[in-house]
CSV table of C-alpha atoms and ligand atoms in Angstrom, one decimal:
chain,number,residue,atom,x,y,z
A,3,MET,CA,105.4,86.4,81.7
A,4,ASN,CA,105.2,82.7,82.4
A,5,LYS,CA,102.7,80.3,83.9
A,6,GLU,CA,104.4,79.9,87.2
A,7,ASN,CA,102.6,81.1,90.3
A,8,PHE,CA,103.9,83.2,93.2
A,9,MET,CA,102.5,80.4,95.5
A,10,ASP,CA,105.2,78.1,94.1
A,11,TYR,CA,107.9,80.1,95.9
A,12,LYS,CA,107.1,79.4,99.5
A,13,LEU,CA,106.3,83.1,100.2
A,14,SER,CA,104.4,84.0,103.3
A,15,LYS,CA,100.7,84.7,103.0
A,16,GLU,CA,101.2,88.4,103.7
A,17,ILE,CA,103.5,88.8,100.6
A,18,VAL,CA,101.2,86.7,98.3
A,19,ARG,CA,98.2,88.7,99.4
A,20,ALA,CA,100.0,92.0,98.6
A,21,LEU,CA,101.1,90.7,95.1
A,22,ASP,CA,97.5,89.6,94.5
A,23,ASN,CA,96.2,93.1,95.4
A,24,LEU,CA,98.8,94.7,93.1
A,25,GLY,CA,97.5,92.6,90.3
A,26,TYR,CA,100.7,90.5,89.9
A,27,LYS,CA,99.2,87.2,88.8
A,28,HIS,CA,102.3,85.4,87.4
A,29,PRO,CA,106.0,86.2,87.9
A,30,THR,CA,107.7,87.9,85.0
A,31,ASP,CA,110.8,86.1,83.5
A,32,VAL,CA,113.2,88.0,85.6
A,33,GLN,CA,111.2,87.3,88.8
A,34,SER,CA,111.0,83.6,88.1
A,35,ALA,CA,114.7,83.5,87.5
A,36,VAL,CA,115.7,85.6,90.5
A,37,ILE,CA,113.3,84.8,93.3
A,38,PRO,CA,114.1,81.2,94.0
A,39,ILE,CA,117.8,81.8,94.1
A,40,ALA,CA,117.5,85.0,96.1
A,41,LEU,CA,115.4,83.1,98.7
A,42,GLU,CA,118.4,80.8,99.2
A,43,LYS,CA,120.4,83.9,100.0
A,44,LYS,CA,122.8,83.4,97.1
A,45,ASP,CA,124.5,86.4,95.3
A,46,ILE,CA,123.1,87.2,91.9
A,47,ALA,CA,124.1,89.4,89.0
A,48,VAL,CA,121.2,90.2,86.7
A,49,LYS,CA,121.2,91.7,83.3
A,50,ALA,CA,117.7,93.1,82.9
A,51,GLN,CA,116.0,96.2,81.7
A,52,THR,CA,113.6,98.4,83.6
A,53,GLY,CA,110.1,97.3,82.7
A,54,SER,CA,111.0,93.7,83.1
A,55,GLY,CA,109.7,93.6,86.7
A,56,LYS,CA,113.1,93.7,88.2
A,57,THR,CA,112.2,95.8,91.2
A,58,ALA,CA,109.8,93.2,92.5
A,59,ALA,CA,112.4,90.5,91.5
A,60,PHE,CA,114.5,91.8,94.4
A,61,GLY,CA,111.7,93.4,96.4
A,62,ILE,CA,109.8,90.2,96.9
A,63,PRO,CA,112.6,88.1,98.4
A,64,ILE,CA,113.8,91.0,100.5
A,65,CYS,CA,110.3,91.6,101.9
A,66,GLU,CA,110.1,87.9,102.5
A,67,MET,CA,113.4,87.6,104.3
A,68,VAL,CA,113.6,90.6,106.5
A,69,ASP,CA,112.9,90.1,110.1
A,70,TRP,CA,110.1,92.4,111.2
A,71,GLU,CA,111.3,92.4,114.9
A,72,GLU,CA,114.7,93.9,114.0
A,73,ASN,CA,114.8,97.7,114.4
A,74,LYS,CA,118.0,98.4,112.4
A,75,PRO,CA,118.1,98.4,108.6
A,76,GLN,CA,118.5,94.9,107.1
A,77,ALA,CA,118.4,95.7,103.4
A,78,LEU,CA,120.2,98.5,101.5
A,79,ILE,CA,119.3,99.4,97.9
A,80,LEU,CA,121.5,101.7,96.0
A,81,THR,CA,120.0,103.6,93.1
A,82,PRO,CA,121.4,106.2,90.7
A,83,THR,CA,118.6,108.7,90.9
A,84,ARG,CA,116.3,110.1,93.5
A,85,GLU,CA,113.2,109.4,91.4
A,86,LEU,CA,114.2,105.8,91.2
A,87,ALA,CA,114.8,105.7,95.0
A,88,ASP,CA,111.3,106.9,95.6
A,89,GLN,CA,109.9,104.5,93.1
A,90,VAL,CA,111.7,101.5,94.7
A,91,LYS,CA,110.7,102.6,98.2
A,92,GLU,CA,107.1,102.7,97.0
A,93,ASP,CA,107.3,99.3,95.4
A,94,ILE,CA,108.8,97.8,98.5
A,95,THR,CA,106.2,99.4,100.7
A,96,ASN,CA,103.5,98.0,98.5
A,97,ILE,CA,104.9,94.5,98.4
A,98,GLY,CA,105.6,94.5,102.2
A,99,ARG,CA,102.4,96.2,103.2
A,100,PHE,CA,100.8,93.4,105.0
A,101,LYS,CA,104.1,92.4,106.7
A,102,ARG,CA,104.4,96.0,107.8
A,103,ILE,CA,107.8,96.5,106.1
A,104,LYS,CA,109.1,100.0,106.6
A,105,ALA,CA,111.1,101.4,103.8
A,106,THR,CA,112.9,104.8,103.8
A,107,ALA,CA,114.3,106.7,100.9
A,108,VAL,CA,117.3,109.0,101.3
A,109,TYR,CA,118.8,111.2,98.7
A,110,GLY,CA,120.4,114.6,98.2
A,111,LYS,CA,118.6,117.9,97.9
A,112,ASP,CA,116.1,116.7,100.5
A,113,SER,CA,116.1,117.6,104.2
A,114,PHE,CA,118.9,115.8,106.0
A,115,SER,CA,117.3,116.1,109.4
A,116,LYS,CA,114.0,114.8,108.2
A,117,GLN,CA,115.8,111.7,106.9
A,118,LYS,CA,117.8,111.4,110.1
A,119,ALA,CA,114.6,111.3,112.1
A,120,GLU,CA,113.2,108.7,109.8
A,121,LEU,CA,116.3,106.6,110.0
A,122,LYS,CA,116.1,106.7,113.8
A,123,GLN,CA,112.9,104.8,113.7
A,124,LYS,CA,112.4,101.1,112.9
A,125,THR,CA,113.4,100.8,109.2
A,126,HIS,CA,113.7,97.5,107.5
A,127,VAL,CA,114.8,98.7,104.1
A,128,VAL,CA,116.8,101.8,103.1
A,129,VAL,CA,116.8,102.9,99.5
A,130,GLY,CA,119.1,105.7,98.5
A,131,THR,CA,121.5,107.4,96.2
A,132,PRO,CA,125.2,106.8,97.0
A,133,GLY,CA,126.3,110.4,98.0
A,134,ARG,CA,123.6,111.0,100.6
A,135,LEU,CA,123.8,107.4,102.0
A,136,LEU,CA,127.5,108.0,102.6
A,137,ASP,CA,126.7,111.3,104.3
A,138,HIS,CA,124.4,109.5,106.7
A,139,MET,CA,127.0,106.8,107.3
A,140,ASP,CA,129.7,109.3,108.0
A,141,ARG,CA,127.6,111.3,110.4
A,142,GLY,CA,126.5,108.1,112.2
A,143,THR,CA,122.8,108.5,111.3
A,144,LEU,CA,122.6,105.3,109.4
A,145,ASP,CA,123.4,102.1,111.4
A,146,LEU,CA,124.3,99.3,109.0
A,147,GLU,CA,125.5,96.8,111.6
A,148,ARG,CA,122.5,94.5,111.0
A,149,LEU,CA,122.6,94.7,107.2
A,150,ARG,CA,122.1,91.4,105.5
A,151,PHE,CA,121.0,92.3,102.0
A,152,LEU,CA,122.5,94.7,99.5
A,153,VAL,CA,121.0,95.6,96.1
A,154,ILE,CA,122.9,97.6,93.5
A,155,ASP,CA,120.2,98.7,91.1
A,156,GLU,CA,120.9,100.1,87.7
A,157,ALA,CA,124.6,99.4,88.2
A,158,ASP,CA,125.7,100.6,84.8
A,159,GLU,CA,124.0,103.9,85.2
A,160,MET,CA,125.4,104.3,88.7
A,161,LEU,CA,129.0,103.9,87.4
A,162,LYS,CA,128.3,106.1,84.4
A,163,MET,CA,127.3,108.9,86.7
A,164,GLY,CA,130.6,108.6,88.4
A,165,PHE,CA,129.4,107.0,91.7
A,166,ILE,CA,131.9,104.1,91.6
A,167,ASP,CA,134.0,105.5,94.5
A,168,GLN,CA,131.0,106.1,96.7
A,169,VAL,CA,129.5,102.7,95.9
A,170,GLU,CA,132.8,101.0,96.9
A,171,ALA,CA,133.1,103.2,100.0
A,172,ILE,CA,129.6,102.1,101.1
A,173,ILE,CA,130.3,98.4,100.4
A,174,HIS,CA,133.4,98.5,102.5
A,175,GLU,CA,131.4,99.6,105.5
A,176,LEU,CA,128.9,96.7,105.2
A,177,PRO,CA,129.0,93.4,107.1
A,178,MET,CA,130.7,90.7,105.1
A,179,ASP,CA,128.1,88.2,105.9
A,180,ARG,CA,125.5,89.5,103.5
A,181,MET,CA,123.8,88.7,100.3
A,182,THR,CA,124.4,90.9,97.3
A,183,MET,CA,122.2,91.4,94.2
A,184,LEU,CA,123.2,93.5,91.3
A,185,PHE,CA,120.9,94.6,88.5
A,186,SER,CA,122.1,96.3,85.3
A,187,ALA,CA,120.6,96.9,81.9
A,188,THR,CA,124.0,96.5,80.3
A,189,LEU,CA,127.1,94.7,81.5
A,190,PRO,CA,130.1,96.9,80.7
A,191,GLU,CA,133.5,95.8,82.1
A,192,ASP,CA,133.4,98.0,85.2
A,193,VAL,CA,130.1,96.5,86.3
A,194,VAL,CA,131.5,93.0,85.8
A,195,ASN,CA,134.5,94.0,87.9
A,196,LEU,CA,132.2,95.2,90.6
A,197,CYS,CA,130.5,91.8,90.7
A,198,HIS,CA,133.9,89.9,90.9
A,199,LYS,CA,135.1,92.1,93.6
A,200,TYR,CA,132.2,92.2,96.0
A,201,MET,CA,130.1,89.1,95.3
A,202,GLU,CA,130.6,85.5,96.1
A,203,ASN,CA,130.2,83.2,93.1
A,204,PRO,CA,127.3,85.1,91.8
A,205,THR,CA,124.7,83.4,89.7
A,206,ASP,CA,124.5,85.2,86.4
A,207,ILE,CA,121.1,85.7,85.0
A,208,GLU,CA,120.3,87.4,81.7
A,209,VAL,CA,116.8,88.3,80.8
A,210,GLN,CA,116.2,89.0,77.1
A,211,ALA,CA,115.3,92.6,76.5
A,212,THR,CA,113.3,91.7,73.4
A,213,GLU,CA,109.9,92.4,74.9
A,214,ASN,CA,110.9,95.9,75.7
A,215,THR,CA,113.0,97.0,72.9
A,216,THR,CA,111.4,95.4,69.8
A,217,HIS,CA,108.1,93.7,70.0
A,218,GLN,CA,106.0,96.1,72.0
A,219,ILE,CA,107.4,99.3,70.6
A,220,ASP,CA,107.1,100.8,67.2
A,221,HIS,CA,110.3,102.6,66.5
A,222,SER,CA,110.6,105.3,63.8
A,223,LEU,CA,112.6,108.4,63.1
A,224,PHE,CA,112.6,111.7,61.2
A,225,ILE,CA,115.7,113.3,59.6
A,226,VAL,CA,115.2,116.9,60.4
A,227,LYS,CA,117.3,120.1,60.6
A,228,GLU,CA,117.7,121.6,64.1
A,229,LYS,CA,115.7,124.7,63.2
A,230,ASP,CA,112.7,122.7,61.9
A,231,LYS,CA,112.4,120.5,65.0
A,232,PHE,CA,109.7,122.4,66.8
A,233,ASN,CA,107.4,122.6,63.8
A,234,LEU,CA,108.0,118.9,63.2
A,235,LEU,CA,107.1,118.2,66.8
A,236,LYS,CA,103.9,120.1,66.5
A,237,ASP,CA,103.0,118.2,63.3
A,238,ALA,CA,104.0,114.8,64.6
A,239,THR,CA,102.0,115.2,67.8
A,240,ILE,CA,99.0,116.2,65.7
A,241,ILE,CA,99.4,113.1,63.5
A,242,GLU,CA,100.1,110.8,66.5
A,243,ASN,CA,97.7,112.4,68.9
A,244,PRO,CA,99.2,110.7,72.0
A,245,ASP,CA,97.4,110.1,75.2
A,246,SER,CA,100.5,110.4,77.2
A,247,CYS,CA,104.0,111.4,75.9
A,248,ILE,CA,107.5,112.1,77.2
A,249,VAL,CA,109.6,114.4,75.0
A,250,PHE,CA,113.3,113.9,75.8
A,251,CYS,CA,115.9,116.7,75.3
A,252,ARG,CA,119.6,116.6,75.9
A,253,THR,CA,120.0,119.7,78.2
A,254,LYS,CA,118.0,121.4,80.9
A,255,GLU,CA,118.0,124.6,78.8
A,256,GLN,CA,116.5,122.8,75.9
A,257,VAL,CA,113.8,121.4,78.3
A,258,ASP,CA,113.0,124.8,79.6
A,259,ASN,CA,112.8,126.3,76.1
A,260,LEU,CA,110.7,123.5,74.7
A,261,TYR,CA,108.4,123.4,77.6
A,262,LYS,CA,107.8,127.2,77.3
A,263,LEU,CA,107.0,126.8,73.6
A,264,LEU,CA,104.6,123.9,74.1
A,265,ASP,CA,102.9,125.7,76.9
A,266,GLN,CA,102.4,128.7,74.6
A,267,PHE,CA,100.9,126.5,72.0
A,268,GLY,CA,98.3,125.2,74.5
A,269,TYR,CA,99.8,121.7,75.1
A,270,THR,CA,98.9,120.3,78.5
A,271,CYS,CA,102.5,119.8,79.6
A,272,ASN,CA,105.1,120.1,82.3
A,273,LYS,CA,108.9,119.6,82.6
A,274,ILE,CA,111.5,117.8,84.7
A,275,HIS,CA,115.2,118.1,84.8
A,276,GLY,CA,118.1,117.8,87.3
A,277,GLY,CA,118.2,121.6,87.9
A,278,MET,CA,114.8,121.6,89.6
A,279,GLU,CA,114.2,121.3,93.3
A,280,GLN,CA,113.6,117.8,94.4
A,281,SER,CA,110.1,118.6,95.7
A,282,ASP,CA,109.2,120.1,92.3
A,283,ARG,CA,110.5,117.1,90.5
A,284,SER,CA,108.5,114.7,92.7
A,285,TYR,CA,105.4,116.8,92.3
A,286,VAL,CA,105.7,116.8,88.5
A,287,MET,CA,106.3,113.1,88.4
A,288,ASP,CA,103.3,112.5,90.6
A,289,GLN,CA,101.1,114.6,88.5
A,290,PHE,CA,102.3,112.9,85.3
A,291,LYS,CA,101.7,109.5,86.8
A,292,ARG,CA,98.2,110.5,87.7
A,293,GLY,CA,97.6,111.7,84.1
A,294,LYS,CA,97.1,115.4,85.0
A,295,PHE,CA,98.8,116.5,81.8
A,296,ARG,CA,99.7,114.7,78.6
A,297,TYR,CA,103.3,115.9,77.7
A,298,LEU,CA,106.3,115.7,79.9
A,299,VAL,CA,109.4,117.4,78.6
A,300,ALA,CA,112.4,115.8,80.3
A,301,THR,CA,116.2,115.3,80.4
A,302,ASP,CA,117.5,111.8,80.9
A,303,VAL,CA,116.8,112.3,84.7
A,304,ALA,CA,113.4,111.0,84.0
A,305,ALA,CA,114.6,108.1,81.8
A,306,ARG,CA,115.7,105.6,84.3
A,307,GLY,CA,113.6,103.2,86.2
A,308,ILE,CA,110.6,105.4,86.4
A,309,ASP,CA,107.5,103.3,86.3
A,310,ILE,CA,104.6,105.1,84.8
A,311,GLU,CA,101.7,103.2,83.3
A,312,ASN,CA,100.2,103.8,79.8
A,313,ILE,CA,102.8,106.2,78.3
A,314,THR,CA,101.8,105.8,74.6
A,315,HIS,CA,104.7,107.8,73.0
A,316,VAL,CA,108.3,108.7,73.7
A,317,VAL,CA,109.8,111.4,71.4
A,318,ASN,CA,113.5,111.8,71.3
A,319,TYR,CA,113.5,115.5,70.4
A,320,ASP,CA,117.3,115.3,70.8
A,321,ILE,CA,118.8,112.0,69.9
A,322,PRO,CA,120.7,110.5,72.9
A,323,LEU,CA,124.4,110.6,72.5
A,324,GLU,CA,124.8,107.4,74.3
A,325,LYS,CA,123.3,104.3,72.8
A,326,GLU,CA,122.2,102.8,76.1
A,327,SER,CA,120.2,106.0,76.8
A,328,TYR,CA,118.1,105.2,73.8
A,329,VAL,CA,117.0,101.9,75.3
A,330,HIS,CA,116.3,103.5,78.7
A,331,ARG,CA,114.3,106.4,77.2
A,332,ILE,CA,112.1,104.2,75.0
A,333,GLY,CA,111.7,101.8,77.9
A,334,ARG,CA,109.2,104.4,79.4
A,335,THR,CA,106.7,103.2,76.9
A,336,GLY,CA,105.5,99.7,76.0
A,337,ARG,CA,105.6,98.6,79.6
A,338,ALA,CA,104.0,95.6,81.2
A,339,GLY,CA,102.6,94.2,78.0
A,340,LYS,CA,101.3,97.5,76.5
A,341,THR,CA,102.4,98.8,73.1
A,342,GLY,CA,104.0,102.1,72.5
A,343,LYS,CA,105.7,104.3,70.0
A,344,ALA,CA,109.2,105.7,70.0
A,345,ILE,CA,109.9,108.6,67.6
A,346,THR,CA,113.4,110.0,67.2
A,347,PHE,CA,114.5,113.3,65.6
A,348,VAL,CA,117.9,113.0,64.0
A,349,THR,CA,119.6,116.0,62.5
A,350,PRO,CA,121.9,115.4,59.5
A,351,TYR,CA,125.0,115.8,61.7
A,352,GLU,CA,123.8,113.2,64.1
A,353,GLU,CA,123.7,110.1,61.9
A,354,LYS,CA,126.8,108.6,63.5
A,355,PHE,CA,124.9,108.5,66.9
A,356,LEU,CA,122.0,106.8,65.1
A,357,GLU,CA,124.4,104.2,63.6
A,358,ASP,CA,125.6,103.4,67.1
A,359,ILE,CA,122.1,103.0,68.4
A,360,GLU,CA,121.0,100.8,65.6
A,361,ARG,CA,124.0,98.6,66.0
A,362,PHE,CA,123.3,98.4,69.7
A,363,ILE,CA,119.6,97.5,69.4
A,364,GLY,CA,120.3,95.2,66.4
A,365,PHE,CA,117.9,96.6,63.9
A,366,GLU,CA,117.3,99.6,61.7
A,367,ILE,CA,114.8,102.1,62.8
A,368,SER,CA,112.3,102.9,60.1
A,369,ARG,CA,112.7,106.3,58.4
A,370,ARG,CA,109.5,108.4,58.1
A,371,SER,CA,108.8,111.2,55.7
A,372,ILE,CA,107.9,114.6,57.2
A,373,PRO,CA,104.1,114.9,57.4
A,374,THR,CA,102.5,116.8,54.6
A,375,LYS,CA,100.3,119.9,55.3
A,376,GLU,CA,97.3,117.9,54.2
A,377,GLU,CA,98.0,115.0,56.6
A,378,VAL,CA,98.3,117.4,59.4
A,379,ALA,CA,95.2,119.4,58.5
A,380,ASN,CA,93.2,116.1,58.3
A,381,ARG,CA,94.1,115.2,61.9
A,382,LYS,CA,94.0,118.6,63.5
A,383,ALA,CA,90.4,118.4,64.6
A,384,ALA,CA,90.9,115.2,66.5
A,385,PHE,CA,94.0,116.6,68.1
A,386,ASP,CA,92.3,119.8,69.2
A,387,LYS,CA,89.5,117.7,70.6
A,388,LYS,CA,91.8,115.6,72.8
A,389,MET,CA,93.7,118.7,73.9
A,390,LYS,CA,90.5,120.2,75.3
A,391,VAL,CA,89.7,117.1,77.3
A,392,GLN,CA,91.4,116.6,80.7
A,393,PRO,CA,93.3,113.3,80.5
A,394,THR,CA,91.7,110.5,82.5
A,395,ILE,CA,93.2,110.5,85.9
A,396,LYS,CA,95.2,107.3,86.4
A,397,LYS,CA,95.0,105.5,89.6
A,398,GLU,CA,98.1,105.1,91.7
A,399,LYS,CA,99.1,101.4,91.8
A,400,SER,CA,99.0,101.6,95.6
A,401,GLU,CA,95.5,103.0,95.7
A,402,GLN,CA,93.9,99.6,95.2
A,403,LEU,CA,96.2,98.3,97.9
A,404,ASN,CA,95.3,101.2,100.1
A,405,LYS,CA,91.7,100.4,100.0
A,406,GLY,CA,90.5,99.3,103.4
A,407,ILE,CA,93.5,101.0,105.0
A,408,LEU,CA,93.1,103.9,107.4
A,409,LYS,CA,96.1,105.7,108.8
A,410,LEU,CA,95.7,106.8,112.4
A,411,TYR,CA,97.5,109.6,114.1
A,412,PHE,CA,98.5,109.4,117.8
A,413,ASN,CA,99.9,112.4,119.7
A,414,GLY,CA,102.6,110.4,121.4
A,415,GLY,CA,105.8,108.7,120.3
A,416,LYS,CA,109.4,108.0,121.4
A,417,LYS,CA,109.5,110.7,124.0
A,418,LYS,CA,106.7,109.0,125.8
A,419,LYS,CA,108.7,105.7,125.5
A,420,ILE,CA,106.1,104.2,123.2
A,421,ARG,CA,107.3,101.5,120.8
A,422,ALA,CA,105.7,99.6,117.9
A,423,VAL,CA,105.0,96.6,120.1
A,424,ASP,CA,103.0,98.7,122.5
A,425,PHE,CA,100.6,99.7,119.6
A,426,VAL,CA,100.4,96.1,118.4
A,427,GLY,CA,99.7,94.8,121.9
A,428,THR,CA,97.0,97.3,122.6
A,429,ILE,CA,95.3,97.4,119.3
A,430,ALA,CA,95.2,93.6,118.9
A,431,LYS,CA,93.3,93.3,122.1
A,432,ILE,CA,90.4,95.3,120.8
A,433,GLU,CA,87.5,93.0,120.1
A,434,GLY,CA,87.2,92.0,116.5
A,435,VAL,CA,90.8,93.1,115.7
A,436,THR,CA,93.9,91.0,115.4
A,437,ALA,CA,97.6,91.7,114.8
A,438,ASP,CA,97.0,90.9,111.1
A,439,ASP,CA,94.9,94.1,110.9
A,440,ILE,CA,97.8,96.3,111.8
A,441,GLY,CA,99.9,97.7,109.1
A,442,ILE,CA,102.9,100.0,109.0
A,443,ILE,CA,103.7,101.7,112.3
A,444,THR,CA,105.8,104.9,112.3
A,445,ILE,CA,106.9,106.3,115.6
A,446,GLN,CA,108.4,109.8,115.7
A,447,ASP,CA,109.5,111.8,118.8
A,448,ASN,CA,106.1,113.2,119.6
A,449,VAL,CA,103.7,111.6,117.2
A,450,SER,CA,103.0,108.1,115.8
A,451,TYR,CA,101.1,106.8,112.7
A,452,VAL,CA,99.6,103.4,112.6
A,453,ASP,CA,98.0,101.8,109.5
A,454,ILE,CA,94.9,99.8,110.2
A,455,LEU,CA,94.0,97.3,107.5
A,456,ASN,CA,91.0,95.3,106.3
A,457,GLY,CA,88.5,98.1,106.8
A,458,LYS,CA,88.9,98.0,110.6
A,459,GLY,CA,90.1,101.6,110.8
A,460,SER,CA,87.0,103.2,112.3
A,461,LEU,CA,86.5,100.4,114.8
A,462,VAL,CA,90.1,100.9,116.1
A,463,LEU,CA,89.8,104.7,116.0
A,464,HIS,CA,86.6,104.6,118.1
A,465,ALA,CA,88.1,102.1,120.6
A,466,MET,CA,91.4,104.0,121.0
A,467,LYS,CA,89.6,107.1,122.0
A,468,ASN,CA,89.0,105.4,125.4
A,469,THR,CA,92.0,103.0,125.5
A,470,THR,CA,95.4,103.8,127.1
A,471,ILE,CA,98.7,102.8,125.6
A,472,LYS,CA,101.4,102.1,128.3
A,473,GLY,CA,99.0,103.7,130.7
A,474,LYS,CA,98.7,106.9,128.7
A,475,GLN,CA,95.6,108.1,127.0
A,476,LEU,CA,96.7,109.5,123.6
A,477,LYS,CA,94.8,111.8,121.3
A,478,VAL,CA,93.9,109.8,118.2
A,479,HIS,CA,92.4,110.8,114.8
A,480,GLU,CA,92.6,110.0,111.2
A,481,ALA,CA,96.0,111.1,109.8
A,482,ILE,CA,95.9,114.1,107.4
A,483,LYS,CA,96.5,113.4,103.7
A,484,LYS,CA,100.1,114.4,103.5
A,485,HIS,CA,101.2,111.7,105.9
A,486,ARG,CA,99.6,109.0,103.8
R,502,AMP,P1,110.2,97.4,86.8
R,502,AMP,O1,110.9,96.6,85.8
R,502,AMP,O2,110.5,96.9,88.2
R,502,AMP,O3,110.3,98.8,86.6
R,502,AMP,O4,108.6,97.0,86.7
R,502,AMP,C1,107.8,97.2,85.5
R,502,AMP,C2,106.3,97.2,85.7
R,502,AMP,O5,105.9,95.9,85.8
R,502,AMP,C3,105.9,97.9,87.0
R,502,AMP,O6,104.7,98.6,86.6
R,502,AMP,C4,105.5,96.8,87.9
R,502,AMP,O7,104.5,97.2,88.8
R,502,AMP,C5,105.0,95.7,86.9
R,502,AMP,N1,105.1,94.4,87.4
R,502,AMP,C6,106.2,93.9,88.1
R,502,AMP,N2,106.0,92.5,88.3
R,502,AMP,C7,104.8,92.2,87.8
R,502,AMP,C8,104.0,91.0,87.7
R,502,AMP,N3,104.5,89.9,88.2
R,502,AMP,N4,102.9,91.0,87.0
R,502,AMP,C9,102.4,92.2,86.5
R,502,AMP,N5,103.1,93.4,86.5
R,502,AMP,C10,104.2,93.4,87.2
């Protein structure tokens, strides 16, 4: 963090207000390095970890620079995982809330036709995984003719997952006259090549990862035989008694098994891995974010980019085989100035992976001795007590922002030839309401949703019951929860 202020960047009042509501008082290091250059529309290659505030580093200038009037997508953000795509979409929506920026996330294992319908509407920013984005491009359901901004997020991970051909195929279809930003936690050769090939004299920015990897996080490890791991996990969790913990395993089978065991032993837990349906994965992440359970058993799917507040502990039940993975996994804790603990289980055969990791992070992880029976017994009562208590439900970041916002449903949309400007024109004429009180507008074939801001929702709802739009009287009521 530094002492600069978001006001220093000539951002519009709608963006500054959203940042203020999100509780972002000062830009983080990566934000103060990136935002001024991005606002000049220069290409940028950034080495930064998740947790550094990198999403807002590209999200803020993009929200500032997109033109609300334009209906076709102007910004494309490529992410390696679906979870990250959802997360980035949410962050962009939060930052662009008062400018009514519409962001859409597209990724595989989710309904193509639903995404197609969303992409047909006004969309300023599209966030997605490469495979599904290409599908949309091939089938003509994603028009990129007006694209002006490209972000390649977590580039190293994207390439590691084998997306290079798809990423290049997408880039080839984009207008040349665009600005490109690339973010990567590490800069292996293929990422550097990507920058040279597709960016114009990019400004290189490197943000030290120290905050994330060393200062805020207490790293330790146990040397343990494979067969003793579960007992150690039980003992270690009793000793540590975490409020909120992710337990990482190498494979989905291991996640399934460990989850079953923890559940049997009464842990409030759930699991996430790539073999699960997307809707189940999203549900689990949402529940975990809200603090509905304390232990999440996960494969690396959950390790990248996911922004969950207040995770106190990360346990590497299986040591990651790739050194970068260690940094990404433990990056789930110690976020945004909080402290956290990272505990790694290492079997005697895995010491070579440990050496790699220690070389990569630049320090030795402290070895712990296996807890004694007595230590465990002493802490058991406190552990049992916490287990019986439902975790405090955490507020969604957007909840504060959503205060004073009412989403209205209207039973008419495209088929009745209604456009966003018709809503703005009609609603802004209601006495006591201005265009600034209108938030995101979503128009579908037969229905529309309009966010009304600043606590003016019921006033607008009441007025619209007797006001026509384009000469038509639509039914209007508060939108049901799932559309919010
Ligand atoms: P990211 O690196 O994008 O995953 O962001 C890490 C966390 O920092 C997220 O919880 C953000 O909401 C939060 N964050 C981003 N920018 C700021 C800021 N300027 N001040 C406070 N928190 C921030």
